[in-house]
Short mmCIF file of C-alpha atoms in Angstrom, two decimals:
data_model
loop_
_atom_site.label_atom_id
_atom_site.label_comp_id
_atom_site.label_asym_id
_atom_site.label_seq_id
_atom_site.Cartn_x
_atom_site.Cartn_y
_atom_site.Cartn_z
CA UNK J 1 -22.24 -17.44 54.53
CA UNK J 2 -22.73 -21.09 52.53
CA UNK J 3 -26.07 -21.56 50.72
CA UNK J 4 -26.57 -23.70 48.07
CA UNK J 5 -30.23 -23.74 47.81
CA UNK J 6 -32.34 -20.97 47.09
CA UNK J 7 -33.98 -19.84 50.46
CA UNK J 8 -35.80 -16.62 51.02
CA UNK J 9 -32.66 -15.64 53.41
CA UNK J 10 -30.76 -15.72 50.87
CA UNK J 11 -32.91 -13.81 48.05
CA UNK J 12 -33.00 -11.13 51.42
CA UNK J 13 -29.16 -11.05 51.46
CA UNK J 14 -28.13 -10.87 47.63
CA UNK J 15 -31.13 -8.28 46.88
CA UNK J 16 -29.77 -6.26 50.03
CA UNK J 17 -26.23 -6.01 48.81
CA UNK J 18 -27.88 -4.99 45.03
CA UNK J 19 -30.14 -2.41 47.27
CA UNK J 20 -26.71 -0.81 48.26
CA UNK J 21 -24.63 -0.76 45.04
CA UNK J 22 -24.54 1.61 42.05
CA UNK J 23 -21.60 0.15 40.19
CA UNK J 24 -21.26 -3.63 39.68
CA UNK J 25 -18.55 -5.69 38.46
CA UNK J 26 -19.56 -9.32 36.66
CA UNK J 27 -17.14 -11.88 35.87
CA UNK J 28 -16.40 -15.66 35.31
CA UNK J 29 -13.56 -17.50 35.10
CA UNK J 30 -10.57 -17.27 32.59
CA UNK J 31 -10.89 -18.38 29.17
CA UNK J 32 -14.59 -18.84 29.19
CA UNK J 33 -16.91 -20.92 27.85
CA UNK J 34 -21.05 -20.68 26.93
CA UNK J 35 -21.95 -21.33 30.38
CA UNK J 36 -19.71 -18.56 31.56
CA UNK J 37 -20.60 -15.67 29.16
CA UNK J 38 -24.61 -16.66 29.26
CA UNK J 39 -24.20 -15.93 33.24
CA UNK J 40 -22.15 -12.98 32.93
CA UNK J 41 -23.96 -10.91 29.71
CA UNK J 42 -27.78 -12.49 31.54
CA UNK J 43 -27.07 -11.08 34.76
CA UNK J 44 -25.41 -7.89 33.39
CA UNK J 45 -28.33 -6.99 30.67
CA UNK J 46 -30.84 -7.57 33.48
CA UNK J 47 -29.07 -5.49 36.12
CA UNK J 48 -28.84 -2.73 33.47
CA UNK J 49 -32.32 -3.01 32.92
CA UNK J 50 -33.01 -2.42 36.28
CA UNK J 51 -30.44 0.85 36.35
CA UNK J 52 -27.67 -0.12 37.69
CA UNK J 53 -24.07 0.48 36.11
CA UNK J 54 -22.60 -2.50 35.02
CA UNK J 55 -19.06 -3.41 33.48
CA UNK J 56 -18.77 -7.12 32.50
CA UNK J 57 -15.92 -8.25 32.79
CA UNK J 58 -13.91 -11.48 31.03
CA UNK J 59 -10.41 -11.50 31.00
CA UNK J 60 -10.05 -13.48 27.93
CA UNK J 61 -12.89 -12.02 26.19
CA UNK J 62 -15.89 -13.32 23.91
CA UNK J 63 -14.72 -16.08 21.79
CA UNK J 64 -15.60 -15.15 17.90
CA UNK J 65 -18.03 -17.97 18.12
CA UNK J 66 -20.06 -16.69 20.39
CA UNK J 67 -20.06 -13.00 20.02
CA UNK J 68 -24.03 -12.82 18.08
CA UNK J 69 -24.89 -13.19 22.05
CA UNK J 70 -26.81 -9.85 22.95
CA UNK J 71 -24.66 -7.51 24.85
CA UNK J 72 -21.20 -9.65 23.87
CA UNK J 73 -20.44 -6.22 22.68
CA UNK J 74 -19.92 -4.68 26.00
CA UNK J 75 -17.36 -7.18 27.55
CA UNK J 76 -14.13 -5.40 28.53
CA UNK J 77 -10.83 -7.63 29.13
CA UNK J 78 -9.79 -5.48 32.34
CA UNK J 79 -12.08 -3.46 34.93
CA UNK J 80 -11.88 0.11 35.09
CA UNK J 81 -12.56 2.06 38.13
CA UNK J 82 -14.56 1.15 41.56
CA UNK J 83 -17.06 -1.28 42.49
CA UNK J 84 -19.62 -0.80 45.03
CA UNK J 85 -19.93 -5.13 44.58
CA UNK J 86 -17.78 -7.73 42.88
CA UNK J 87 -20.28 -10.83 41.39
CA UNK J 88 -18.40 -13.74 40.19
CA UNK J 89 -20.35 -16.28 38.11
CA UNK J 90 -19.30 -19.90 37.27
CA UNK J 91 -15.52 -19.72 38.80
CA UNK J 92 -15.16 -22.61 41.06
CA UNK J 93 -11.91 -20.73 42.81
CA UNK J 94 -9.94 -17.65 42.65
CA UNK J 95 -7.07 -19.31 40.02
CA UNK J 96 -9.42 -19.35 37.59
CA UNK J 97 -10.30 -15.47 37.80
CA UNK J 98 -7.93 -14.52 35.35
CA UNK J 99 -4.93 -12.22 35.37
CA UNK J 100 -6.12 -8.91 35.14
CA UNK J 101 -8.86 -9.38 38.52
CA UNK J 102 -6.43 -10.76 40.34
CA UNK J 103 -6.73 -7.34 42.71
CA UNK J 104 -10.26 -8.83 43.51
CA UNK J 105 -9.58 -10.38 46.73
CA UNK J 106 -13.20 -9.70 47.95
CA UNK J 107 -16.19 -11.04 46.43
CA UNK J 108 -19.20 -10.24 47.74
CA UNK J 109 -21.31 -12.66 45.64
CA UNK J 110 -20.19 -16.42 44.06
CA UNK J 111 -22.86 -17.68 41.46
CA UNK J 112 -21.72 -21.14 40.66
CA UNK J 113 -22.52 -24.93 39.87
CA UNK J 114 -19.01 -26.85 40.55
CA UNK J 115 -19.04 -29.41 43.20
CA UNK J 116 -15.55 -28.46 43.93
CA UNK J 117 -16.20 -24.83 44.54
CA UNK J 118 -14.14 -23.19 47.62
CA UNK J 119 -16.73 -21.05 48.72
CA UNK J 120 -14.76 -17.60 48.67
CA UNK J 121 -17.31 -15.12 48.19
CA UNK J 122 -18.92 -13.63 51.39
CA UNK J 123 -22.21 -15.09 49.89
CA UNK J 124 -21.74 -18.52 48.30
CA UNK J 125 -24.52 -20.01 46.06
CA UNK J 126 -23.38 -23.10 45.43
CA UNK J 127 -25.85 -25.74 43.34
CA UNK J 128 -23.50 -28.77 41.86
CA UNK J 129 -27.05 -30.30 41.16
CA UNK J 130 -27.69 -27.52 38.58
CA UNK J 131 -26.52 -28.31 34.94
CA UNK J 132 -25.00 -24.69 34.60
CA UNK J 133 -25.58 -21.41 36.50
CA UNK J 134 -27.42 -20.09 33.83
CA UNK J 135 -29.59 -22.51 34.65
CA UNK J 136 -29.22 -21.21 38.55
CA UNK J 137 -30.02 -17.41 37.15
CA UNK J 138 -33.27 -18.70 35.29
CA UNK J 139 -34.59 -18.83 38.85
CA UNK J 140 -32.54 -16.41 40.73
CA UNK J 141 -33.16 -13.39 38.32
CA UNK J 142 -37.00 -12.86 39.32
CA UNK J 143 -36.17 -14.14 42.87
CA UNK J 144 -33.87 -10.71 42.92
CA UNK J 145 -36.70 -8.68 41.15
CA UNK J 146 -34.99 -8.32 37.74
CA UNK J 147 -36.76 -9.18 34.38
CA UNK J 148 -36.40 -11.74 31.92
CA UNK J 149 -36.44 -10.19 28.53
CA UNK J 150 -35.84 -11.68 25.44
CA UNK J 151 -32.00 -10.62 25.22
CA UNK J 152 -31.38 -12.09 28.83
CA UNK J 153 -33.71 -15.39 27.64
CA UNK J 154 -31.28 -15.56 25.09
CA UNK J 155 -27.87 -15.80 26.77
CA UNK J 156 -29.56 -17.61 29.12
CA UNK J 157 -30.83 -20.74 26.78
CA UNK J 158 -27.32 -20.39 25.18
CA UNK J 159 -25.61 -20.98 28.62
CA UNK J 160 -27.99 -24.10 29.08
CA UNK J 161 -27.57 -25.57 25.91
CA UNK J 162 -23.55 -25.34 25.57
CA UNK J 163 -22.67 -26.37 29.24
CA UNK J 164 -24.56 -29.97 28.53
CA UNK J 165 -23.45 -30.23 25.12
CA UNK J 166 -27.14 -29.76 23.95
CA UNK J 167 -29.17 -30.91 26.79
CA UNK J 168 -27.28 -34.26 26.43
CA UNK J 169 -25.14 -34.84 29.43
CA UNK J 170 -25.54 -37.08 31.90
CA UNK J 171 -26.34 -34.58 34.79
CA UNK J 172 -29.42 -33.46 32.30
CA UNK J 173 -32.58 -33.11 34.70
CA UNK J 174 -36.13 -32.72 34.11
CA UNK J 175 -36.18 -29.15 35.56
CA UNK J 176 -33.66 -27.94 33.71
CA UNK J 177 -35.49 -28.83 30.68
CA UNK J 178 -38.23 -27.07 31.90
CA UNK J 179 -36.19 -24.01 32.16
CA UNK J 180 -35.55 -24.32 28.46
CA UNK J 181 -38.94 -23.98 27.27
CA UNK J 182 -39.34 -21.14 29.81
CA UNK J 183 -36.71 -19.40 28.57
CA UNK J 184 -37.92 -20.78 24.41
CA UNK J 185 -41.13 -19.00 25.29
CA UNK J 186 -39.93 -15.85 26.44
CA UNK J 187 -37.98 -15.43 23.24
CA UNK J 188 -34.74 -17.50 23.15
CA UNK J 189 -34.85 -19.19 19.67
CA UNK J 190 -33.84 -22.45 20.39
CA UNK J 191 -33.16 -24.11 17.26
CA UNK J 192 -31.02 -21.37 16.07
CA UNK J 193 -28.86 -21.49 19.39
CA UNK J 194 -28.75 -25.25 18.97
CA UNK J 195 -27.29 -24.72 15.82
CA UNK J 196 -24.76 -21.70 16.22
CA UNK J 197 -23.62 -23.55 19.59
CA UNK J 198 -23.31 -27.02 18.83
CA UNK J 199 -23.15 -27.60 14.93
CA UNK J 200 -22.14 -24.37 13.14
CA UNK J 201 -18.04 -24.24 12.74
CA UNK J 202 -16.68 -21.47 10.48
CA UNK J 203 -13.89 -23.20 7.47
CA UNK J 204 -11.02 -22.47 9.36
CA UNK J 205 -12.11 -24.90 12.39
CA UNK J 206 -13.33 -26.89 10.34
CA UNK J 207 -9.58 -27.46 9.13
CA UNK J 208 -8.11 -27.33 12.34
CA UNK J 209 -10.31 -30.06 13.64
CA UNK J 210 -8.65 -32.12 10.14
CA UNK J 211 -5.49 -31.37 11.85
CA UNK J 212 -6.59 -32.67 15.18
CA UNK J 213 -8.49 -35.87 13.48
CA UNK J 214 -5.17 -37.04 11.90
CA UNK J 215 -3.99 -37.54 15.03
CA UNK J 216 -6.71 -39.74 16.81
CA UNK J 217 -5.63 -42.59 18.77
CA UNK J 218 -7.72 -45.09 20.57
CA UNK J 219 -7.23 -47.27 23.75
CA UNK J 220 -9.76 -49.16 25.07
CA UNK J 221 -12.77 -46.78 26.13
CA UNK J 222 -10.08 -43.87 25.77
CA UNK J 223 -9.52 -41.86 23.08
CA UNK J 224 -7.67 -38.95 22.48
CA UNK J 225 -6.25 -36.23 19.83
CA UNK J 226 -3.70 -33.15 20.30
CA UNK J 227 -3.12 -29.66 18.46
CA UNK J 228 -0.25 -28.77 18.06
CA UNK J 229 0.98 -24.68 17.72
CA UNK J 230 2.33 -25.83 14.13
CA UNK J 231 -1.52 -27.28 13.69
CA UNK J 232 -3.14 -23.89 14.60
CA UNK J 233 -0.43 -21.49 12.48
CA UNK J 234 -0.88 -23.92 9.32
CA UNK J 235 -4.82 -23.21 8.85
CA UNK J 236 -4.91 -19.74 10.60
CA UNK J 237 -6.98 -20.75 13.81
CA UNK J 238 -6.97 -17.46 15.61
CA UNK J 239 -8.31 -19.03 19.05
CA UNK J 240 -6.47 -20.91 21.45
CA UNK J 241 -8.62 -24.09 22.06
CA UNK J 242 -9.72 -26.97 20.02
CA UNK J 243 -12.75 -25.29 18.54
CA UNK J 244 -14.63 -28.05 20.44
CA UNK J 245 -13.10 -30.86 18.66
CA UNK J 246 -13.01 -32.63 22.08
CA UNK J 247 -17.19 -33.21 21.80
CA UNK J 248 -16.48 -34.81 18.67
CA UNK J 249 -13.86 -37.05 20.01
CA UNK J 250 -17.08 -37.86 22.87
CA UNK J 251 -19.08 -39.04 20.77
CA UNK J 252 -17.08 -41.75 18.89
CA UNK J 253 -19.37 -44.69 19.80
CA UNK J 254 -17.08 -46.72 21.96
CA UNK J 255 -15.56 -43.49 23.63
CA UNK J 256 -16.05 -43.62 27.13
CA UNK J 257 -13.81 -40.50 28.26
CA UNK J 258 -12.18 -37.97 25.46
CA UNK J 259 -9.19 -36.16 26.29
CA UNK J 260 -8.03 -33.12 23.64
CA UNK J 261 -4.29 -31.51 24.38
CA UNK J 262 -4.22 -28.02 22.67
CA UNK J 263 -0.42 -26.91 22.81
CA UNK J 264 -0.90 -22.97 24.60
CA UNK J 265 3.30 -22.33 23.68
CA UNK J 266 6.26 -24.52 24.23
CA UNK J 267 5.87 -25.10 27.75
CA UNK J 268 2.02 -25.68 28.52
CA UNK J 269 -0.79 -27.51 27.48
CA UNK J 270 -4.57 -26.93 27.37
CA UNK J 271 -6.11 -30.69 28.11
CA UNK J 272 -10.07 -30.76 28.23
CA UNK J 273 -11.41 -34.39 29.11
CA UNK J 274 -15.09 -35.60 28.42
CA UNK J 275 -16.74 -38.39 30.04
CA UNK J 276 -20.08 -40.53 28.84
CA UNK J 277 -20.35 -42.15 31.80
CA UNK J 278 -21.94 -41.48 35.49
CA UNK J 279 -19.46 -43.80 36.71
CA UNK J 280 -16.54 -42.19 35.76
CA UNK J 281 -16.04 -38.71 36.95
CA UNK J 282 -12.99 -36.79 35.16
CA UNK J 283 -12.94 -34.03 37.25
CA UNK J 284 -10.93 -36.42 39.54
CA UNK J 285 -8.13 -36.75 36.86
CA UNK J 286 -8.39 -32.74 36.26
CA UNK J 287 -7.76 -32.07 39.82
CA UNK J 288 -4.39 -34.61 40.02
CA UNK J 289 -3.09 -31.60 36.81
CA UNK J 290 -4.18 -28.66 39.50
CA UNK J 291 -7.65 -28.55 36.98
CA UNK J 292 -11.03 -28.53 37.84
CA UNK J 293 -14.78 -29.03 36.36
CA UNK J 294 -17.46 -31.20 36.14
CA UNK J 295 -18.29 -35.01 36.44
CA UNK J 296 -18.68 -34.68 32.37
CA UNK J 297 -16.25 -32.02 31.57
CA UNK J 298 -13.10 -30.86 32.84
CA UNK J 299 -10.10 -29.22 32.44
CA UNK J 300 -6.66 -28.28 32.91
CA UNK J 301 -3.34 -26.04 32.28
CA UNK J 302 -0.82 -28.40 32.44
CA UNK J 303 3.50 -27.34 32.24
CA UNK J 304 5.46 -29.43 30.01
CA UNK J 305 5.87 -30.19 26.28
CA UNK J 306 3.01 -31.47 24.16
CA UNK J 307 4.24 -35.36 24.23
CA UNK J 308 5.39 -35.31 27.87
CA UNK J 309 1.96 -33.51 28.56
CA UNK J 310 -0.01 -36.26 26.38
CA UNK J 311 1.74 -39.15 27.80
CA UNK J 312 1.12 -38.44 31.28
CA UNK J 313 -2.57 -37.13 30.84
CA UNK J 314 -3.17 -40.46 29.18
CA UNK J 315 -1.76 -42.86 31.44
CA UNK J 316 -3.07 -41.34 34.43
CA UNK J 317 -6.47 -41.00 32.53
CA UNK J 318 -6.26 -44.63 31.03
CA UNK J 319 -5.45 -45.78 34.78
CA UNK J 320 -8.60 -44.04 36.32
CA UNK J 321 -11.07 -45.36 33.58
CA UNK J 322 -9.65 -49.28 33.82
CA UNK J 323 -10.28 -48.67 37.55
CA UNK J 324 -13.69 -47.60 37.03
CA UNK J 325 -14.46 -50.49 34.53
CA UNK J 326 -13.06 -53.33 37.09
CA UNK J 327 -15.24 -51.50 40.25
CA UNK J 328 -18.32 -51.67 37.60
CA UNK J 329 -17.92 -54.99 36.63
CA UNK J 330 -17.22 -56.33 39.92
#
């Protein structure tokens, strides 16, 4: 069953499959970001609320900077036992799950906001006009009979804020900033989300991002930096991504896309690209590396060393944006 807008069929069919379930499993897609973990720890506080048994579920975990989220405390890397129904949340297809749900072959409920998503669940909401599915759950929650609180508010706002890089992207709406101050009022502190999302950086990124910054090159409306493994070993990074360097590199002032390669291990390649325009999507560049995302953010895993990686990321990229300038100009 394909829905993407919220109809009272559809409010009738999730709250039917809740009406039958004890146990639930919640989870998003592999190496997660704000969007991601405000769905999953929002859906799973309110559920719990409500009595249900919930185990949420991220197979690479909370990142450190995000773990003062209520309930962050509670997220297992593997599932443990039986599930009477399998939620997924912001995972646009089943490679993205992660390796330890890769048993999930049925999913009984797909929460999710990319344009490109496959529609695997047996219920698909699918809303690519939604800024992030937190921002899908804002309305969905009290559709489904489940509460608000201010814990829920909170991962909810956070969700919002980090998926458009502080209410700044270019698929920003009017209702979803109405959502905000819904979610302000019932508790979510705003400014202090603003800040622990999108300014605050602990010493050690703040040294990695040096790294990265030594390294910036520039063509045209392209720019781009990479991290090496050497880069992330010399200031004792513990993650595995760029610390969000790449929303730095965004909003150089005449950046029109920003790619950031994060070396993974000798063989693969993290690459997150950025766009500032609505002409140029760079999900379309994301998809040629087997990647996926939004019009404004995307990514990819890409096999190969870090310069063979960069080189080809970059020319491709280059290629699509001098395409897009020429079609614009024209």
């Amino acid at each position: 069953m394909i829905i993407q807008r919220m109809t009272k069929s559809l409010t009738g069919a999730v709250r039917a499959k809740l009406d039958e379930a004890n146990r639930i499993l919640l989870t998003a897609h592999a190496r997660p970001d704000g969007d991601a973990i405000g769905s999953v720890l929002a859906f799973g506080i309110a559920l719990q609320d409500a009595g249900y048994e919930v185990q949420m579920v991220l197979s690479d975990s909370v990142p450190a900077a995000l773990r003062f989220l209520p309930g962050s405390d509670q997220v297992v890397t593997s599932p443990k036992g039986e599930f009477d129904l399998v939620i997924t949340l912001d995972l646009g297809n089943m490679e993205r799950i992660g390796a330890t749900l890769k048993k999930f072959s049925k999913i009984d409920i797909n929460i999710d906001h990319h344009p490109d998503n496959s529609n695997y669940g047996e219920i698909n909401i699918v809303d690519p006009e939604a800024v992030s599915v937190t921002e899908m759950l804002t309305d969905l929650l009290p559709e489904l009979g489940l509460e608000i609180t201010q814990p829920v508010a909170t991962n909810l706002l956070a969700g919002l804020i980090t998926d458009t890089l502080g209410l700044r992207t270019q698929n920003m709406r009017p209702a979803a900033l109405r959502k905000a101050a819904d979610l302000f009022e019932k508790g979510a502190d705003l400014p202090e989300l603003y800040f622990k999302t999108q300014v605050q950086r602990s010493f050690t990124a703040s040294r990695y991002w040096g790294a990265g910054l030594s390294k910036l090159a520039r063509k045209d409306g392209l720019v781009w930096a990479s991290l090496s493994l050497e880069d992330r070993k010399s200031v004792n990074y513990s993650g595995r991504d760029d610390a969000d360097l790449v929303n730095i590199l965004s909003a150089i002032d005449d950046a029109v896309v920003a790619v950031i390669f994060v070396e993974q291990d000798e063989k693969t390649v993290k690459v997150s690209w950025r766009s500032r325009s609505a002409e140029t999507d760079v999900s379309k560049v994301a998809h040629q590396f087997d990647g996926g995302g939004h019009q404004a953010a995307s990514g990819a895993m890409v096999t190969g060393s870090l310069r063979e990686v960069e080189e080809k990321v970059v020319n491709t990229t280059y290629q699509m944006l001098a395409e897009n300038i020429k079609k614009v100009n024209n």
